[in-house]
Amino acid sequence: MSSQRRGAVVAVAYSAGRDSTALLHATARAAREHGLDVVALHVHHGLMPQADAWLAFAASQCGRWRKSGLPVRLLPTRLHGQPSKGESVEAWARRERYAALAGMAREAGATAVLLAHHRRDQAETVLLQALRGAGPAGLAAMPRAVQRDGLWWLRPWLGQPGEAIDAYVRRHRLRHVDDGSNADPRFARSRLRTTLWPALLAAFDDAEAALAAVAQRAHEANALLDEVAQADLATLVGEGDGAPLLAQRWQQQLSAARRANALRVWLRRTLGRGAPQALVSRLLDELPQVRSGRWPVGAGQQLALHRGQLSLMAMPAAATPMPALRERGELHPGEPGHDISRALDAARVGPGMSIGLAVDLSHPGTHPLPQWHGAFEVRRVARGGIAAAALQACTVRARGGGERFQAHAKGVPRSLKKQYQATGVAAWQRGGPLVYRGDQLLFVPGLGFDARALGTHGAARGVVLRWRPDDNAG
């Protein structure tokens, strides 16, 4: 068996602390018997002044063990960067650490990473998740085995009490480092470990085992809820990229409990992460009561309900022509130095009209308008369209209220709101600039050319317009 598996690699996350030192030593001893190689993955977080000394200790320890015949080598990496504003150090360090571990494991050719978490760690995690208001997914705490990023993440000692690891360290006289941040009251787990846990054990001596049992039961419950949600979502999710949730069917077909469960799973699938309870509660309350709406979900994204479908899309940036005019100090190309009062005069502001910005859209190609977070695309067509000359000296304006648009030659002018509703243009897709020639409305993003403008400026071989928001503007 040894000769068949020689050369296979198993990785161990190794901080040089007590638990990971014991796990690395035990893994290396077992690997020697089975013909495996062990790589110790050490992450230098750059957060503690002792981190350099810990790395040196880890290198020395692995070197000594290798000389003694254990098939182990050290693979270290150093994190760069720092938590973003408002992000906890704990969350940042954990995310970056796991990303670094995955990268090193793949580099070493390992298919599995062993982690040194034990039963006390699991019990602490259950308590922390309960204090955060977690449901079954959170209370399930840490899995014994999970496949992620193309690797198996294994916790072989998750059922072992901390005392058993202490005994192993003493028996083999293992040296390790002590991380003082484990007692730092700034961190939630440290506060629990130093303040709450001793009192809890004094009152309930079986608390560790009981809380670990809670995690196991929660894991089973969460697996069952996930199976139910997958079955429900099979008929509640639309087709195509983004797979929108069919909100009306979701509301009509499911009980309240199954609606909440299906929504959580759909959000996790769509967002790529668990949704906060505040968002879930809002959606449960508001989706049945509205025909359209938007709910920000961070990272420049939003959930949008339109025509019964709930989808994830980019958050549109607000068009801001006024600040752009102030910054540029100009209204017309080639006329720098205008102050805002002259710009207002030149814009011919009247009832129902807004400030105009002069543009030339007569040439095919892309015409960026950074003030509006997007660009116009102009394209020649073999039939139809508008004469290019009509777009040579036009202005773009924000909606000011009162604009009327005629959709076709035999139609009648109607308000933009009604035209948008008739054609199904969602509220958050109506932010592009309107195109005018003088006082005549030529083009509205989402609706196209006004029929009256085509009657005046139509051409057999003209051009067509398309408004394209920036990618990060939705």
Coordinates of C-alpha atoms in Angstrom, one line a residue:
M1 CA 0.0 0.0 0.0
S2 CA 2.8 2.4 0.9
S3 CA 4.5 2.0 -2.5
Q4 CA 1.3 2.6 -4.4
R5 CA 0.5 5.9 -2.6
R6 CA 4.1 7.3 -2.2
G7 CA 4.3 10.8 -3.5
A8 CA 0.7 11.8 -2.6
V9 CA 0.5 15.0 -0.6
V10 CA -1.7 16.0 2.3
A11 CA -1.7 19.6 3.7
V12 CA -2.0 20.7 7.3
A13 CA -2.9 24.3 8.3
Y14 CA 0.0 25.1 10.7
S15 CA 0.0 28.2 12.8
A16 CA 2.7 26.8 15.2
G17 CA 0.2 27.0 18.0
R18 CA -0.6 24.1 20.3
D19 CA -3.4 22.5 18.4
S20 CA -2.0 22.7 14.9
T21 CA 1.4 21.6 16.1
A22 CA -0.1 18.5 17.6
L23 CA -2.1 17.8 14.4
L24 CA 0.9 18.3 12.1
H25 CA 3.0 16.0 14.2
A26 CA 0.3 13.3 14.3
T27 CA -0.3 13.6 10.6
A28 CA 3.4 13.4 9.8
R29 CA 3.8 10.2 11.9
A30 CA 0.8 8.6 10.2
A31 CA 2.0 9.7 6.7
R32 CA 5.4 8.1 7.3
E33 CA 3.7 4.7 7.7
H34 CA 1.5 5.2 4.6
G35 CA 4.1 6.7 2.2
L36 CA 2.5 10.2 2.1
D37 CA 4.2 13.6 2.0
V38 CA 3.0 16.3 4.4
V39 CA 3.2 20.0 3.6
A40 CA 2.7 22.5 6.5
L41 CA 0.9 25.6 5.3
H42 CA 1.8 28.6 7.5
V43 CA 0.1 32.0 7.0
H44 CA 1.9 35.1 8.2
H45 CA -1.0 37.5 8.8
G46 CA 1.2 40.6 9.4
L47 CA -1.0 41.6 12.3
M48 CA 1.1 40.8 15.3
P49 CA 4.7 41.9 16.0
Q50 CA 5.6 38.3 16.9
A51 CA 4.6 37.0 13.5
D52 CA 8.1 36.9 12.1
A53 CA 9.3 35.0 15.2
W54 CA 6.4 32.5 14.7
L55 CA 7.4 31.9 11.1
A56 CA 11.0 31.3 12.1
F57 CA 9.9 28.9 14.8
A58 CA 7.7 27.0 12.3
A59 CA 10.6 26.7 9.9
S60 CA 12.9 25.4 12.6
Q61 CA 10.4 22.9 13.9
C62 CA 9.6 21.5 10.5
G63 CA 13.3 21.3 9.7
R64 CA 14.0 19.3 12.9
W65 CA 11.2 16.9 12.3
R66 CA 12.3 16.3 8.7
K67 CA 15.8 15.5 9.8
S68 CA 14.3 13.0 12.3
G69 CA 12.6 11.2 9.4
L70 CA 9.1 12.7 9.3
P71 CA 8.0 13.5 5.7
V72 CA 7.1 17.1 6.4
R73 CA 8.1 20.4 4.8
L74 CA 7.0 24.0 5.4
L75 CA 5.2 26.2 2.8
P76 CA 4.7 29.7 4.2
T77 CA 3.0 32.8 2.7
R78 CA 2.5 36.3 3.9
L79 CA -0.8 38.2 3.7
H80 CA -0.8 41.7 2.2
G81 CA -3.4 44.4 2.6
Q82 CA -5.7 45.2 5.5
P83 CA -9.3 45.1 6.5
S84 CA -11.6 47.5 4.6
K85 CA -13.3 50.3 6.5
G86 CA -15.9 48.8 8.8
E87 CA -14.7 45.2 8.4
S88 CA -13.6 43.3 11.5
V89 CA -10.0 42.2 11.7
E90 CA -11.3 38.7 12.6
A91 CA -13.5 38.4 9.4
W92 CA -10.7 39.8 7.2
A93 CA -8.0 37.5 8.6
R94 CA -10.2 34.4 8.3
R95 CA -11.2 35.1 4.7
E96 CA -7.7 35.9 3.6
R97 CA -6.2 33.0 5.5
Y98 CA -8.5 30.4 3.9
A99 CA -7.8 31.9 0.4
A100 CA -4.0 31.7 1.1
L101 CA -4.3 28.1 2.4
A102 CA -6.2 27.1 -0.7
G103 CA -3.6 28.6 -3.0
M104 CA -0.7 27.0 -1.2
A105 CA -2.4 23.6 -1.1
R106 CA -3.0 23.6 -4.8
E107 CA 0.6 24.8 -5.4
A108 CA 1.8 21.8 -3.3
G109 CA -0.4 19.4 -5.3
A110 CA -2.5 18.5 -2.2
T111 CA -6.2 17.6 -2.6
A112 CA -7.0 17.9 1.2
V113 CA -6.3 20.4 3.9
L114 CA -6.4 19.2 7.6
L115 CA -7.6 21.7 10.2
A116 CA -6.9 21.4 13.9
H117 CA -10.3 22.5 15.3
H118 CA -11.5 20.3 18.1
R119 CA -14.7 19.9 20.2
R120 CA -14.2 23.0 22.3
D121 CA -13.8 25.1 19.2
Q122 CA -17.0 23.6 17.9
A123 CA -18.9 24.4 21.1
E124 CA -17.6 28.0 21.1
T125 CA -18.7 28.4 17.5
V126 CA -22.2 27.2 18.3
L127 CA -22.4 29.8 21.2
L128 CA -21.1 32.6 19.0
Q129 CA -23.6 31.8 16.2
A130 CA -26.5 31.6 18.7
L131 CA -25.6 35.0 20.1
R132 CA -25.7 36.3 16.5
G133 CA -29.2 35.0 16.0
A134 CA -28.2 32.3 13.6
G135 CA -30.5 29.6 12.3
P136 CA -29.8 25.9 11.6
A137 CA -27.1 26.7 9.0
G138 CA -25.1 28.8 11.6
L139 CA -25.7 26.5 14.5
A140 CA -24.3 23.6 12.5
A141 CA -21.0 25.5 13.0
M142 CA -18.0 23.8 11.4
P143 CA -18.4 20.7 9.2
R144 CA -16.1 17.7 9.8
A145 CA -15.5 17.5 6.0
V146 CA -16.5 19.8 3.2
Q147 CA -15.4 20.3 -0.4
R148 CA -14.7 23.8 -1.4
D149 CA -12.4 25.5 -4.0
G150 CA -11.5 22.1 -5.4
L151 CA -10.2 20.9 -2.1
W152 CA -11.4 18.8 0.8
W153 CA -11.3 20.6 4.1
L154 CA -11.1 18.1 6.9
R155 CA -11.3 18.4 10.7
P156 CA -10.3 15.0 12.0
W157 CA -10.3 16.1 15.6
L158 CA -13.6 17.9 15.7
G159 CA -15.0 15.3 18.1
Q160 CA -11.9 15.3 20.4
P161 CA -11.9 17.3 23.7
G162 CA -9.1 19.8 24.2
E163 CA -7.7 17.7 27.1
A164 CA -6.9 14.9 24.7
I165 CA -4.8 17.3 22.6
D166 CA -3.1 18.6 25.7
A167 CA -2.2 15.0 26.6
Y168 CA -0.7 14.3 23.1
V169 CA 1.4 17.5 23.3
R170 CA 2.8 16.4 26.8
R171 CA 3.4 12.9 25.7
H172 CA 5.5 13.9 22.7
R173 CA 7.0 16.9 24.4
L174 CA 6.0 19.2 21.5
R175 CA 7.1 22.8 21.5
H176 CA 4.7 25.4 20.2
V177 CA 4.0 29.2 20.3
D178 CA 1.4 31.0 22.3
D179 CA -0.7 33.6 20.4
G180 CA -1.5 36.4 22.9
S181 CA -4.4 37.6 20.7
N182 CA -6.4 34.5 21.8
A183 CA -7.0 36.5 25.1
D184 CA -7.5 39.9 23.4
P185 CA -10.9 41.2 24.6
R186 CA -11.4 43.1 21.3
F187 CA -12.3 39.8 19.6
A188 CA -15.6 38.1 20.3
R189 CA -14.2 34.5 20.5
S190 CA -11.5 35.7 22.9
R191 CA -14.1 37.3 25.2
L192 CA -16.2 34.1 25.1
R193 CA -13.1 32.0 25.8
T194 CA -11.8 34.0 28.8
T195 CA -14.9 35.3 30.4
L196 CA -18.0 33.3 29.5
W197 CA -16.6 29.8 29.1
P198 CA -15.1 29.3 32.5
A199 CA -18.4 30.3 34.2
L200 CA -20.4 28.1 31.8
L201 CA -18.3 25.0 32.6
A202 CA -18.6 25.8 36.3
A203 CA -22.4 25.7 36.1
F204 CA -22.7 23.0 33.4
D205 CA -19.7 20.6 33.2
D206 CA -21.1 18.8 30.1
A207 CA -21.6 22.1 28.2
E208 CA -18.9 21.3 25.6
A209 CA -20.3 17.9 24.6
A210 CA -23.9 19.3 24.7
L211 CA -23.1 22.2 22.4
A212 CA -21.2 19.9 20.0
A213 CA -24.4 17.8 19.9
V214 CA -26.4 20.9 19.0
A215 CA -24.1 21.4 16.0
Q216 CA -24.7 17.9 14.8
R217 CA -28.5 18.2 15.1
A218 CA -28.4 21.6 13.4
H219 CA -26.3 20.1 10.6
E220 CA -29.0 17.4 10.0
A221 CA -31.8 19.9 10.2
N222 CA -30.1 22.3 7.8
A223 CA -29.5 19.5 5.3
L224 CA -33.2 18.6 5.4
L225 CA -34.2 22.3 4.9
D226 CA -31.9 22.5 2.0
E227 CA -33.4 19.5 0.3
V228 CA -36.9 20.9 0.8
A229 CA -35.8 24.3 -0.6
Q230 CA -34.2 22.7 -3.7
A231 CA -37.4 20.8 -4.4
D232 CA -39.5 24.0 -4.0
L233 CA -37.2 26.1 -6.1
A234 CA -37.3 23.7 -9.0
T235 CA -40.7 25.3 -10.0
L236 CA -40.1 28.8 -8.6
V237 CA -36.9 29.9 -10.5
G238 CA -36.9 31.3 -14.0
E239 CA -34.4 30.5 -16.8
G240 CA -31.3 32.2 -18.0
D241 CA -28.5 34.0 -16.3
G242 CA -29.3 35.1 -12.8
A243 CA -32.2 32.7 -12.6
P244 CA -34.8 35.1 -11.2
L245 CA -37.3 34.0 -8.5
L246 CA -40.9 33.9 -9.7
A247 CA -42.2 35.9 -6.8
Q248 CA -45.9 35.5 -7.4
R249 CA -45.7 31.8 -7.7
W250 CA -43.4 31.7 -4.6
Q251 CA -46.1 33.6 -2.7
Q252 CA -49.0 31.5 -3.8
Q253 CA -47.6 28.0 -3.7
L254 CA -45.7 27.8 -0.5
S255 CA -46.6 28.1 3.2
A256 CA -45.0 30.9 5.2
A257 CA -42.3 28.6 6.6
R258 CA -41.4 27.2 3.2
R259 CA -41.4 30.7 1.6
A260 CA -38.8 31.8 4.1
N261 CA -36.7 28.7 3.7
A262 CA -36.8 28.8 -0.2
L263 CA -36.0 32.5 -0.1
R264 CA -33.0 32.0 2.1
V265 CA -31.6 29.3 -0.2
W266 CA -32.3 31.3 -3.4
L267 CA -30.5 34.3 -1.9
R268 CA -27.5 32.2 -0.9
R269 CA -27.4 30.7 -4.4
T270 CA -27.9 34.1 -6.1
L271 CA -25.6 36.3 -3.8
G272 CA -23.0 33.7 -3.3
R273 CA -23.2 34.1 0.4
G274 CA -25.8 33.8 3.2
A275 CA -28.2 36.7 3.4
P276 CA -28.6 38.7 6.6
Q277 CA -31.8 38.2 8.5
A278 CA -32.8 41.9 8.1
L279 CA -32.9 41.5 4.3
V280 CA -34.8 38.2 4.5
S281 CA -37.4 39.8 6.9
R282 CA -37.8 42.8 4.6
L283 CA -38.4 40.7 1.5
L284 CA -40.8 38.4 3.3
D285 CA -42.8 41.4 4.5
E286 CA -42.6 43.5 1.3
L287 CA -42.6 41.2 -1.7
P288 CA -46.3 40.1 -1.3
Q289 CA -47.4 43.8 -1.1
V290 CA -45.6 45.5 -4.0
R291 CA -45.5 45.1 -7.8
S292 CA -42.0 46.5 -8.2
G293 CA -39.2 47.5 -5.9
R294 CA -35.5 47.5 -5.2
W295 CA -33.5 46.2 -2.2
P296 CA -29.8 47.1 -2.0
V297 CA -27.6 44.1 -1.1
G298 CA -24.1 45.8 -1.0
A299 CA -21.1 45.6 -3.4
G300 CA -23.0 47.9 -5.9
Q301 CA -25.8 45.4 -6.3
Q302 CA -29.5 45.3 -5.7
L303 CA -32.4 42.9 -5.8
A304 CA -35.1 44.2 -8.2
L305 CA -38.7 43.0 -8.5
H306 CA -40.3 43.7 -11.9
R307 CA -43.2 41.9 -13.6
G308 CA -43.3 39.3 -10.9
Q309 CA -39.6 38.3 -11.1
L310 CA -37.0 39.0 -8.4
S311 CA -33.5 39.4 -9.9
L312 CA -30.0 40.5 -8.9
M313 CA -28.6 43.3 -10.9
A314 CA -26.1 46.1 -10.7
M315 CA -27.0 49.3 -8.7
P316 CA -27.5 52.1 -11.2
A317 CA -25.5 55.2 -10.5
A318 CA -27.6 58.4 -10.3
A319 CA -27.1 60.7 -13.3
T320 CA -25.5 64.0 -12.1
P321 CA -25.3 66.6 -14.9
M322 CA -25.3 69.6 -12.6
P323 CA -22.2 68.7 -10.7
A324 CA -20.5 67.8 -14.0
L325 CA -21.3 71.3 -15.3
R326 CA -19.9 72.9 -12.2
E327 CA -16.7 70.8 -12.4
R328 CA -16.1 71.5 -16.1
G329 CA -17.2 75.2 -15.9
E330 CA -18.6 74.9 -19.4
L331 CA -21.8 74.0 -21.3
H332 CA -20.8 74.0 -25.0
P333 CA -17.7 72.3 -26.4
G334 CA -14.9 74.9 -27.0
E335 CA -16.2 77.4 -24.5
P336 CA -14.3 76.9 -21.3
G337 CA -14.6 79.4 -18.5
H338 CA -18.4 79.6 -18.2
D339 CA -19.7 80.0 -14.7
I340 CA -22.9 78.2 -13.6
S341 CA -25.1 81.2 -14.2
R342 CA -24.0 81.5 -17.8
A343 CA -24.5 77.8 -18.3
L344 CA -28.1 78.1 -17.0
D345 CA -28.8 80.9 -19.4
A346 CA -27.4 79.0 -22.3
A347 CA -29.4 75.9 -21.5
R348 CA -32.8 77.5 -22.2
V349 CA -34.4 76.2 -19.1
G350 CA -38.2 76.4 -19.2
P351 CA -41.3 74.7 -17.6
G352 CA -40.9 70.9 -17.6
M353 CA -37.3 71.2 -18.9
S354 CA -33.9 70.6 -17.3
I355 CA -30.4 71.8 -18.0
G356 CA -29.1 70.6 -21.3
L357 CA -25.6 69.6 -22.3
A358 CA -24.7 70.1 -26.0
V359 CA -23.5 67.0 -27.8
D360 CA -22.8 65.8 -31.3
L361 CA -24.2 62.4 -31.9
S362 CA -24.2 62.5 -35.7
H363 CA -21.2 60.2 -36.1
P364 CA -21.3 56.4 -35.7
G365 CA -19.5 55.0 -32.7
T366 CA -19.5 55.4 -28.9
H367 CA -20.1 58.8 -27.3
P368 CA -19.3 58.6 -23.6
L369 CA -21.1 60.8 -21.2
P370 CA -19.3 60.4 -17.8
Q371 CA -21.6 62.8 -16.1
W372 CA -24.4 60.3 -16.8
H373 CA -22.3 57.2 -16.1
G374 CA -22.8 55.8 -19.5
A375 CA -22.5 56.3 -23.3
F376 CA -24.6 56.6 -26.4
E377 CA -23.9 54.1 -29.2
V378 CA -24.6 55.4 -32.7
R379 CA -25.0 53.0 -35.6
R380 CA -25.9 53.3 -39.3
V381 CA -28.8 51.2 -40.6
A382 CA -29.8 50.3 -44.1
R383 CA -33.5 51.1 -43.5
G384 CA -35.1 53.6 -41.2
G385 CA -33.6 55.5 -38.4
I386 CA -33.1 59.3 -38.1
A387 CA -31.1 61.6 -40.2
A388 CA -27.6 62.0 -38.8
A389 CA -27.8 65.7 -39.3
A390 CA -30.6 65.9 -36.7
L391 CA -28.2 64.7 -34.1
Q392 CA -25.4 67.1 -34.9
A393 CA -26.5 69.9 -32.7
C394 CA -28.6 68.3 -30.0
T395 CA -28.7 68.5 -26.2
V396 CA -29.1 65.8 -23.6
R397 CA -31.2 66.5 -20.5
A398 CA -32.5 64.8 -17.4
R399 CA -36.2 64.2 -17.0
G400 CA -37.8 67.3 -15.6
G401 CA -41.4 66.2 -15.5
G402 CA -44.2 66.8 -18.0
E403 CA -42.4 65.3 -21.0
R404 CA -44.6 63.5 -23.5
F405 CA -43.5 60.8 -25.9
Q406 CA -45.3 59.4 -29.0
A407 CA -44.5 55.8 -29.6
H408 CA -45.7 55.4 -33.2
A409 CA -47.0 57.5 -36.1
K410 CA -50.8 56.9 -35.4
G411 CA -50.4 57.1 -31.7
V412 CA -50.9 60.0 -29.4
P413 CA -48.3 61.6 -27.1
R414 CA -48.4 60.2 -23.6
S415 CA -46.4 60.9 -20.5
L416 CA -43.1 59.1 -20.2
K417 CA -44.4 57.2 -17.1
K418 CA -47.3 55.7 -19.0
Q419 CA -45.1 54.9 -22.0
Y420 CA -42.6 53.2 -19.7
Q421 CA -45.4 51.2 -18.1
A422 CA -46.9 50.2 -21.4
T423 CA -43.6 48.8 -22.7
G424 CA -42.5 47.3 -19.4
V425 CA -39.4 49.4 -18.8
A426 CA -38.6 49.0 -15.1
A427 CA -38.3 52.1 -12.9
W428 CA -34.6 51.6 -12.3
Q429 CA -33.9 51.4 -16.1
R430 CA -35.2 54.9 -16.7
G431 CA -32.2 56.9 -15.7
G432 CA -30.6 57.7 -19.0
P433 CA -30.6 61.2 -20.6
L434 CA -33.3 62.4 -23.0
V435 CA -32.1 63.7 -26.4
Y436 CA -33.5 66.9 -27.8
R437 CA -33.1 69.0 -30.9
G438 CA -34.1 72.5 -29.7
D439 CA -37.3 71.9 -27.9
Q440 CA -38.2 68.8 -29.8
L441 CA -37.8 65.5 -28.0
L442 CA -35.9 63.1 -30.2
F443 CA -35.0 60.0 -28.2
V444 CA -35.7 58.4 -24.8
P445 CA -33.6 55.5 -23.5
G446 CA -35.7 52.3 -23.3
L447 CA -38.4 53.7 -25.7
G448 CA -36.4 54.8 -28.7
F449 CA -37.1 57.7 -31.2
D450 CA -40.2 59.8 -30.8
A451 CA -42.5 59.1 -33.8
R452 CA -42.9 62.9 -34.3
A453 CA -39.1 63.3 -34.6
L454 CA -39.0 60.5 -37.2
G455 CA -41.8 62.2 -39.1
T456 CA -39.6 65.3 -39.3
H457 CA -36.1 63.9 -39.4
G458 CA -36.6 60.3 -40.6
A459 CA -34.2 59.0 -43.3
A460 CA -34.2 56.0 -45.5
R461 CA -30.6 55.3 -44.6
G462 CA -30.2 56.9 -41.2
V463 CA -28.7 56.2 -37.8
V464 CA -30.1 54.6 -34.6
L465 CA -29.2 55.3 -31.0
R466 CA -28.7 53.1 -28.0
W467 CA -28.1 54.2 -24.5
R468 CA -25.6 52.0 -22.6
P469 CA -25.1 52.5 -18.9
D470 CA -21.6 51.8 -17.5
D471 CA -21.1 48.2 -16.3
N472 CA -21.0 49.4 -12.7
A473 CA -24.0 51.6 -13.2
G474 CA -26.5 48.9 -14.1

